[in-house]
GROMACS .gro file of C-alpha atoms in nm:
model
  386
    1MET     CA    1  -0.003  -0.007  -0.003
    2TYR     CA    2   0.138   0.346  -0.108
    3LYS     CA    3   0.051   0.668   0.049
    4TYR     CA    4   0.041   1.012  -0.117
    5HIS     CA    5  -0.018   1.370  -0.016
    6CYS     CA    6  -0.113   1.668  -0.225
    7LEU     CA    7   0.064   2.004  -0.138
    8ASN     CA    8  -0.178   2.181  -0.359
    9PRO     CA    9  -0.511   2.109  -0.528
   10ILE     CA   10  -0.451   1.857  -0.800
   11ALA     CA   11  -0.734   1.777  -1.044
   12ASP     CA   12  -0.941   1.478  -0.958
   13ILE     CA   13  -0.926   1.345  -1.305
   14GLY     CA   14  -0.551   1.271  -1.232
   15LEU     CA   15  -0.600   1.155  -0.876
   16ASN     CA   16  -0.872   0.908  -0.968
   17ASN     CA   17  -0.600   0.721  -1.173
   18PHE     CA   18  -0.441   0.606  -0.843
   19THR     CA   19  -0.556   0.238  -0.780
   20GLU     CA   20  -0.685   0.094  -0.456
   21ASP     CA   21  -0.327   0.026  -0.366
   22TYR     CA   22  -0.285   0.396  -0.289
   23THR     CA   23  -0.410   0.600   0.004
   24LYS     CA   24  -0.438   0.974   0.009
   25ILE     CA   25  -0.318   1.120   0.346
   26ASP     CA   26  -0.364   1.463   0.505
   27THR     CA   27  -0.008   1.548   0.594
   28ALA     CA   28   0.343   1.487   0.423
   29GLU     CA   29   0.456   1.269   0.709
   30GLY     CA   30   0.477   0.917   0.592
   31ALA     CA   31   0.396   0.966   0.233
   32ASP     CA   32   0.569   0.780  -0.038
   33ALA     CA   33   0.498   1.059  -0.285
   34LEU     CA   34   0.417   1.412  -0.278
   35LEU     CA   35   0.217   1.598  -0.562
   36VAL     CA   36   0.266   1.968  -0.602
   37ARG     CA   37   0.195   2.262  -0.816
   38SER     CA   38   0.319   2.592  -0.690
   39ALA     CA   39   0.372   2.534  -0.310
   40VAL     CA   40   0.735   2.621  -0.203
   41MET     CA   41   0.910   2.323  -0.074
   42HIS     CA   42   1.265   2.475   0.002
   43ASP     CA   43   1.222   2.488   0.377
   44MET     CA   44   1.046   2.156   0.406
   45GLU     CA   45   1.216   1.865   0.593
   46PHE     CA   46   1.154   1.553   0.396
   47ASP     CA   47   1.018   1.224   0.556
   48LYS     CA   48   1.262   0.945   0.512
   49ASN     CA   49   0.991   0.749   0.361
   50LEU     CA   50   0.936   0.989   0.076
   51LYS     CA   51   1.042   0.842  -0.262
   52ALA     CA   52   0.898   1.073  -0.523
   53ILE     CA   53   0.768   1.427  -0.589
   54GLY     CA   54   0.538   1.473  -0.889
   55ARG     CA   55   0.528   1.834  -1.010
   56ALA     CA   56   0.195   1.889  -1.197
   57GLY     CA   57   0.362   2.141  -1.437
   58ALA     CA   58   0.689   2.215  -1.598
   59GLY     CA   59   0.872   2.457  -1.358
   60VAL     CA   60   1.046   2.319  -1.065
   61ASN     CA   61   1.199   2.627  -0.906
   62ASN     CA   62   0.979   2.566  -0.612
   63ILE     CA   63   1.150   2.230  -0.528
   64PRO     CA   64   1.498   2.184  -0.376
   65LEU     CA   65   1.622   1.950  -0.647
   66ASP     CA   66   1.981   1.889  -0.508
   67THR     CA   67   1.853   1.816  -0.164
   68CYS     CA   68   1.610   1.575  -0.302
   69ALA     CA   69   1.875   1.409  -0.519
   70GLU     CA   70   2.104   1.360  -0.208
   71GLN     CA   71   1.808   1.209  -0.016
   72GLY     CA   72   1.718   0.963  -0.302
   73ILE     CA   73   1.401   1.140  -0.381
   74VAL     CA   74   1.314   1.143  -0.753
   75VAL     CA   75   1.154   1.465  -0.876
   76PHE     CA   76   0.929   1.444  -1.172
   77ASN     CA   77   0.770   1.727  -1.382
   78THR     CA   78   0.518   1.719  -1.663
   79PRO     CA   79   0.672   1.883  -1.977
   80GLY     CA   80   0.419   1.933  -2.269
   81ALA     CA   81   0.114   1.871  -2.057
   82ASN     CA   82   0.028   2.231  -2.048
   83ALA     CA   83   0.198   2.323  -2.364
   84ASN     CA   84  -0.130   2.400  -2.565
   85GLY     CA   85  -0.255   2.626  -2.307
   86VAL     CA   86   0.073   2.834  -2.297
   87LYS     CA   87   0.086   2.845  -2.688
   88GLU     CA   88  -0.278   2.979  -2.701
   89LEU     CA   89  -0.170   3.270  -2.453
   90VAL     CA   90   0.143   3.351  -2.655
   91ILE     CA   91  -0.072   3.389  -2.962
   92ALA     CA   92  -0.312   3.594  -2.767
   93GLY     CA   93  -0.018   3.814  -2.646
   94MET     CA   94   0.095   3.865  -2.996
   95LEU     CA   95  -0.248   3.983  -3.097
   96LEU     CA   96  -0.277   4.214  -2.808
   97ALA     CA   97   0.055   4.373  -2.887
   98SER     CA   98  -0.021   4.418  -3.253
   99ARG     CA   99  -0.379   4.556  -3.211
  100ASP     CA  100  -0.452   4.801  -2.909
  101ILE     CA  101  -0.739   4.580  -2.811
  102ILE     CA  102  -0.685   4.655  -2.437
  103GLY     CA  103  -0.698   5.037  -2.518
  104GLY     CA  104  -1.013   5.007  -2.723
  105ILE     CA  105  -1.190   4.787  -2.442
  106ASN     CA  106  -1.085   5.050  -2.182
  107TRP     CA  107  -1.225   5.326  -2.409
  108VAL     CA  108  -1.564   5.157  -2.430
  109GLN     CA  109  -1.579   5.102  -2.055
  110GLU     CA  110  -1.478   5.467  -1.990
  111ASN     CA  111  -1.760   5.586  -2.223
  112GLU     CA  112  -2.035   5.328  -2.138
  113GLU     CA  113  -2.279   5.601  -2.040
  114ASP     CA  114  -2.227   5.802  -2.366
  115GLY     CA  115  -2.557   5.793  -2.539
  116ASN     CA  116  -2.370   5.839  -2.882
  117ILE     CA  117  -2.106   5.578  -2.798
  118LEU     CA  118  -2.157   5.393  -3.127
  119LYS     CA  119  -2.103   5.715  -3.343
  120ASP     CA  120  -1.825   5.849  -3.115
  121ALA     CA  121  -1.645   5.495  -3.139
  122GLU     CA  122  -1.601   5.553  -3.509
  123LYS     CA  123  -1.417   5.867  -3.438
  124ALA     CA  124  -1.211   5.720  -3.149
  125LYS     CA  125  -1.105   5.397  -3.300
  126LYS     CA  126  -0.822   5.541  -3.507
  127GLN     CA  127  -0.618   5.593  -3.191
  128PHE     CA  128  -0.634   5.216  -3.120
  129ALA     CA  129  -0.538   5.098  -3.482
  130GLY     CA  130  -0.264   4.846  -3.498
  131CYS     CA  131  -0.093   4.604  -3.744
  132GLU     CA  132  -0.166   4.256  -3.860
  133ILE     CA  133   0.075   3.969  -3.776
  134GLU     CA  134   0.029   3.797  -4.111
  135GLY     CA  135   0.373   3.852  -4.289
  136LYS     CA  136   0.567   3.949  -3.989
  137LYS     CA  137   0.874   3.776  -3.868
  138LEU     CA  138   0.866   3.583  -3.546
  139GLY     CA  139   1.162   3.461  -3.368
  140VAL     CA  140   1.115   3.156  -3.132
  141ILE     CA  141   1.398   3.098  -2.884
  142GLY     CA  142   1.377   2.742  -2.747
  143LEU     CA  143   1.197   2.473  -2.958
  144GLY     CA  144   1.084   2.238  -2.682
  145ALA     CA  145   0.727   2.131  -2.608
  146ILE     CA  146   0.581   2.482  -2.613
  147GLY     CA  147   0.812   2.653  -2.860
  148VAL     CA  148   0.733   2.396  -3.134
  149LEU     CA  149   0.362   2.448  -3.082
  150VAL     CA  150   0.401   2.836  -3.101
  151ALA     CA  151   0.612   2.823  -3.418
  152ASN     CA  152   0.386   2.587  -3.593
  153ALA     CA  153   0.074   2.795  -3.504
  154ALA     CA  154   0.256   3.114  -3.616
  155VAL     CA  155   0.319   2.954  -3.955
  156HIS     CA  156  -0.044   2.874  -3.990
  157LEU     CA  157  -0.125   3.242  -3.912
  158GLY     CA  158   0.089   3.341  -4.201
  159MET     CA  159   0.402   3.466  -4.007
  160GLU     CA  160   0.762   3.398  -4.128
  161VAL     CA  161   0.899   3.211  -3.839
  162TYR     CA  162   1.263   3.171  -3.737
  163GLY     CA  163   1.362   2.920  -3.466
  164TYR     CA  164   1.670   2.889  -3.256
  165ASP     CA  165   1.760   2.597  -3.040
  166PRO     CA  166   2.110   2.465  -3.004
  167TYR     CA  167   1.975   2.157  -2.829
  168LEU     CA  168   1.691   2.065  -3.052
  169SER     CA  169   1.568   1.709  -2.966
  170VAL     CA  170   1.495   1.443  -3.240
  171ASP     CA  171   1.136   1.446  -3.120
  172ALA     CA  172   1.090   1.822  -3.148
  173ALA     CA  173   1.260   1.818  -3.491
  174TRP     CA  174   1.002   1.569  -3.614
  175ARG     CA  175   0.710   1.781  -3.494
  176LEU     CA  176   0.849   2.109  -3.629
  177SER     CA  177   0.701   2.257  -3.948
  178ARG     CA  178   0.929   2.236  -4.251
  179ASN     CA  179   0.841   2.603  -4.309
  180ILE     CA  180   1.033   2.736  -4.007
  181HIS     CA  181   1.366   2.888  -4.074
  182HIS     CA  182   1.655   2.760  -3.852
  183ALA     CA  183   1.872   3.023  -3.718
  184LYS     CA  184   2.236   2.944  -3.638
  185THR     CA  185   2.266   3.210  -3.373
  186VAL     CA  186   2.029   3.392  -3.164
  187ASP     CA  187   2.160   3.717  -3.274
  188GLU     CA  188   1.998   3.647  -3.600
  189LEU     CA  189   1.657   3.658  -3.440
  190TYR     CA  190   1.733   3.962  -3.243
  191LYS     CA  191   1.832   4.161  -3.568
  192ASP     CA  192   1.564   4.040  -3.803
  193CYS     CA  193   1.235   3.969  -3.609
  194ASP     CA  194   0.930   4.172  -3.542
  195TYR     CA  195   0.825   3.956  -3.253
  196ILE     CA  196   1.051   3.763  -3.034
  197THR     CA  197   0.924   3.487  -2.791
  198ILE     CA  198   1.138   3.303  -2.551
  199HIS     CA  199   1.067   2.933  -2.442
  200VAL     CA  200   1.366   2.807  -2.250
  201PRO     CA  201   1.412   2.690  -1.889
  202ALA     CA  202   1.564   2.919  -1.622
  203MET     CA  203   1.923   2.806  -1.578
  204ASP     CA  204   2.232   2.996  -1.492
  205SER     CA  205   2.306   3.011  -1.865
  206THR     CA  206   1.982   3.155  -1.957
  207LYS     CA  207   1.893   3.394  -1.680
  208GLY     CA  208   1.902   3.762  -1.802
  209MET     CA  209   1.976   3.643  -2.155
  210ILE     CA  210   1.742   3.919  -2.292
  211ASP     CA  211   1.942   4.213  -2.168
  212LYS     CA  212   2.033   4.558  -2.281
  213ASN     CA  213   2.294   4.416  -2.533
  214ALA     CA  214   2.028   4.182  -2.673
  215ILE     CA  215   1.771   4.449  -2.693
  216GLY     CA  216   2.018   4.677  -2.858
  217LEU     CA  217   2.052   4.430  -3.150
  218MET     CA  218   1.676   4.430  -3.201
  219LYS     CA  219   1.463   4.643  -3.444
  220ASP     CA  220   1.289   4.951  -3.333
  221GLY     CA  221   0.930   4.863  -3.229
  222VAL     CA  222   1.001   4.503  -3.160
  223VAL     CA  223   0.764   4.307  -2.934
  224ILE     CA  224   0.928   4.081  -2.680
  225LEU     CA  225   0.712   3.799  -2.535
  226ASN     CA  226   0.803   3.597  -2.214
  227TYR     CA  227   0.586   3.315  -2.101
  228ALA     CA  228   0.863   3.105  -1.975
  229ARG     CA  229   1.010   3.251  -1.662
  230ASN     CA  230   1.050   3.621  -1.558
  231VAL     CA  231   1.430   3.580  -1.481
  232LEU     CA  232   1.500   3.527  -1.856
  233VAL     CA  233   1.457   3.888  -1.910
  234ASP     CA  234   1.667   4.146  -1.745
  235GLU     CA  235   1.387   4.361  -1.620
  236GLU     CA  236   1.622   4.664  -1.590
  237ALA     CA  237   1.601   4.665  -1.966
  238VAL     CA  238   1.249   4.783  -1.955
  239ASP     CA  239   1.413   5.121  -1.994
  240ALA     CA  240   1.397   5.039  -2.365
  241LEU     CA  241   1.009   5.031  -2.333
  242VAL     CA  242   1.008   5.397  -2.207
  243SER     CA  243   1.241   5.498  -2.473
  244GLY     CA  244   1.015   5.343  -2.739
  245HIS     CA  245   1.273   5.111  -2.877
  246VAL     CA  246   1.061   4.807  -2.771
  247LYS     CA  247   0.707   4.859  -2.854
  248ASN     CA  248   0.570   4.598  -2.596
  249TYR     CA  249   0.695   4.361  -2.344
  250VAL     CA  250   0.439   4.096  -2.313
  251THR     CA  251   0.488   3.874  -2.005
  252ASP     CA  252   0.290   3.635  -1.778
  253PHE     CA  253   0.494   3.741  -1.482
  254PRO     CA  254   0.388   4.061  -1.287
  255THR     CA  255   0.677   4.205  -1.078
  256PRO     CA  256   0.718   4.529  -0.912
  257ILE     CA  257   0.966   4.648  -1.173
  258VAL     CA  258   0.742   4.596  -1.473
  259ALA     CA  259   0.389   4.639  -1.347
  260GLY     CA  260   0.253   4.970  -1.463
  261VAL     CA  261   0.538   5.040  -1.705
  262LYS     CA  262   0.411   5.196  -2.024
  263GLY     CA  263   0.418   4.937  -2.309
  264ALA     CA  264   0.420   4.642  -2.072
  265ILE     CA  265   0.132   4.400  -2.125
  266ILE     CA  266   0.129   4.180  -1.829
  267THR     CA  267  -0.102   3.880  -1.737
  268PRO     CA  268  -0.107   3.725  -1.379
  269HIS     CA  269   0.068   3.392  -1.469
  270LEU     CA  270  -0.227   3.256  -1.671
  271GLY     CA  271  -0.007   3.033  -1.905
  272ALA     CA  272  -0.114   2.695  -1.775
  273SER     CA  273  -0.442   2.823  -1.605
  274THR     CA  274  -0.695   2.622  -1.801
  275GLU     CA  275  -0.896   2.319  -1.697
  276GLU     CA  276  -0.741   2.125  -1.981
  277SER     CA  277  -0.392   2.203  -1.863
  278GLU     CA  278  -0.451   2.133  -1.509
  279ASP     CA  279  -0.628   1.802  -1.600
  280ASN     CA  280  -0.335   1.687  -1.831
  281CYS     CA  281  -0.057   1.789  -1.571
  282ALA     CA  282  -0.249   1.591  -1.303
  283LYS     CA  283  -0.285   1.282  -1.516
  284MET     CA  284   0.075   1.284  -1.631
  285ALA     CA  285   0.208   1.349  -1.278
  286VAL     CA  286   0.017   1.056  -1.138
  287ALA     CA  287   0.125   0.827  -1.410
  288GLU     CA  288   0.482   0.914  -1.358
  289VAL     CA  289   0.472   0.861  -0.993
  290ARG     CA  290   0.287   0.527  -1.014
  291ASN     CA  291   0.525   0.396  -1.283
  292TYR     CA  292   0.824   0.470  -1.051
  293LEU     CA  293   0.663   0.336  -0.738
  294GLU     CA  294   0.527   0.020  -0.899
  295ASN     CA  295   0.798  -0.050  -1.165
  296GLY     CA  296   1.099   0.163  -1.059
  297ASN     CA  297   1.093   0.332  -1.399
  298ILE     CA  298   1.190   0.698  -1.437
  299GLN     CA  299   1.044   0.921  -1.693
  300HIS     CA  300   1.069   1.308  -1.698
  301SER     CA  301   1.279   1.343  -1.387
  302VAL     CA  302   1.454   1.664  -1.335
  303ASN     CA  303   1.715   1.534  -1.091
  304TYR     CA  304   1.778   1.187  -1.195
  305PRO     CA  305   1.829   1.011  -1.537
  306ASP     CA  306   1.528   0.870  -1.723
  307CYS     CA  307   1.549   0.492  -1.702
  308ASP     CA  308   1.307   0.228  -1.818
  309MET     CA  309   1.292  -0.143  -1.798
  310GLY     CA  310   0.933  -0.182  -1.854
  311VAL     CA  311   0.655  -0.333  -1.636
  312LYS     CA  312   0.794  -0.526  -1.357
  313GLY     CA  313   0.715  -0.900  -1.422
  314GLU     CA  314   0.752  -1.207  -1.181
  315ASN     CA  315   1.131  -1.113  -1.108
  316THR     CA  316   1.229  -0.906  -0.801
  317ARG     CA  317   1.352  -0.563  -0.923
  318ILE     CA  318   1.626  -0.376  -0.717
  319THR     CA  319   1.654  -0.009  -0.789
  320LEU     CA  320   1.961   0.203  -0.661
  321LEU     CA  321   1.997   0.569  -0.663
  322HIS     CA  322   2.369   0.676  -0.634
  323HIS     CA  323   2.632   0.921  -0.715
  324ASN     CA  324   2.772   0.887  -1.064
  325VAL     CA  325   3.118   0.746  -0.980
  326PRO     CA  326   3.322   0.458  -1.117
  327ASN     CA  327   3.280   0.094  -1.008
  328MET     CA  328   2.933   0.106  -0.867
  329ILE     CA  329   2.809  -0.168  -1.096
  330GLY     CA  330   3.096  -0.386  -1.010
  331GLN     CA  331   3.025  -0.349  -0.635
  332PHE     CA  332   2.651  -0.423  -0.702
  333THR     CA  333   2.712  -0.729  -0.900
  334LYS     CA  334   2.967  -0.865  -0.662
  335ILE     CA  335   2.736  -0.835  -0.360
  336LEU     CA  336   2.463  -1.027  -0.565
  337ALA     CA  337   2.712  -1.286  -0.695
  338ASP     CA  338   2.843  -1.353  -0.322
  339ASP     CA  339   2.496  -1.447  -0.237
  340ASN     CA  340   2.448  -1.669  -0.538
  341MET     CA  341   2.190  -1.444  -0.701
  342ASN     CA  342   2.130  -1.452  -1.082
  343ILE     CA  343   2.078  -1.134  -1.256
  344ALA     CA  344   1.800  -1.153  -1.523
  345ASP     CA  345   1.820  -0.805  -1.658
  346MET     CA  346   2.002  -0.492  -1.575
  347THR     CA  347   2.044  -0.124  -1.685
  348ASN     CA  348   2.219   0.187  -1.565
  349LYS     CA  349   2.176   0.552  -1.659
  350SER     CA  350   2.348   0.862  -1.539
  351LYS     CA  351   2.271   1.239  -1.528
  352GLY     CA  352   2.543   1.479  -1.410
  353GLU     CA  353   2.640   1.383  -1.052
  354TYR     CA  354   2.365   1.118  -1.011
  355ALA     CA  355   2.298   0.785  -1.156
  356TYR     CA  356   2.036   0.504  -1.135
  357THR     CA  357   2.068   0.138  -1.166
  358MET     CA  358   1.789  -0.116  -1.200
  359ILE     CA  359   1.843  -0.497  -1.157
  360ASP     CA  360   1.606  -0.783  -1.202
  361ILE     CA  361   1.663  -1.090  -1.008
  362ASP     CA  362   1.508  -1.434  -1.065
  363SER     CA  363   1.471  -1.494  -0.688
  364ASP     CA  364   1.382  -1.310  -0.383
  365VAL     CA  365   1.622  -1.061  -0.214
  366THR     CA  366   1.737  -1.113   0.130
  367ASP     CA  367   1.765  -0.838   0.395
  368SER     CA  368   2.124  -0.895   0.432
  369VAL     CA  369   2.188  -0.827   0.055
  370ILE     CA  370   1.973  -0.515   0.089
  371GLU     CA  371   2.184  -0.404   0.375
  372ASP     CA  372   2.511  -0.477   0.200
  373LEU     CA  373   2.391  -0.270  -0.096
  374THR     CA  374   2.291   0.010   0.133
  375LYS     CA  375   2.630   0.029   0.280
  376VAL     CA  376   2.803   0.085  -0.049
  377LYS     CA  377   2.972   0.429  -0.047
  378ASP     CA  378   2.781   0.674  -0.271
  379VAL     CA  379   2.451   0.482  -0.258
  380LEU     CA  380   2.172   0.715  -0.174
  381ARG     CA  381   1.872   0.474  -0.173
  382VAL     CA  382   1.807   0.106  -0.221
  383ARG     CA  383   1.461  -0.004  -0.304
  384VAL     CA  384   1.323  -0.360  -0.372
  385ILE     CA  385   1.006  -0.396  -0.563
  386ARG     CA  386   0.866  -0.751  -0.506
   0.00000   0.00000   0.00000
């Protein structure tokens, strides 16, 4: 029997996929798995029984990944589950920036008691005139799950789309429209595009990547869209908005620096706030947690390598989370051989400083073997799935 706890409300359509072998509990204490959306976990002390954290969403800046890795807690996220919701908001952001829709709506509200509002609107509307996005150049930085959808949708809207991603995956490449131009450097996008949208994770190498130097390369009147993470854009660069060099900064992250700045179009983090996105994230997070707890398989982890040996059959499965150092496999197999245990199947994957080993045994595993494996230096957690 497994126990799980939700730190935030998680859609029932996902939780309903837990079987009768799972029990929902009211506190994190004693839980095998935690499900979370936005709750900040950095100050939490994790129960020694905790094995997995399922983040119903893509961003994991609210989770202490290194701490979890050192304690043998696998952290999952749900990349792509909310991609369509974010894509649609990015398209909406482009339209809001190209046509002064917000200004027009505000004018109507301010003049709602005008008995001649229809006639006066014909005179006033020219101050809200804008441009069409068809035929304009869009630069997409980052061609992951969301970036690919945005790029493809923009092609269908008649835009000339340029994409930049030095780490483009094979899967993303297959899903990318053949009509998208591949930029060799990000500077190409900065110099040529009318709209620039950024879809990369927040890492040391990407924080503040849209800075004054980058904006200095851009066209006058450029529109910058940021629906990824607020730290990707150096907000001090909003000076370019005031000067008029940047027409609009469209973002999903209201901060004291940009809130109220002329030319900033800001939504209150609505990217994945759709019923469909929340449902998809919940279903995906539950599936990942179940697959790990029941089979030991890791898919879409952010602190351990993905590793899959399929559904556990009749064999006993040993899983070992450990540091990525030499001779770990040799030590594991020696312990098993000394106890006359036969290995039916085995795999090992690594990711940075951490690694994961899965071993199928065609017999039961004794407590002494588990104890010996646990004592191996650099082993962080040993789990036996029977």
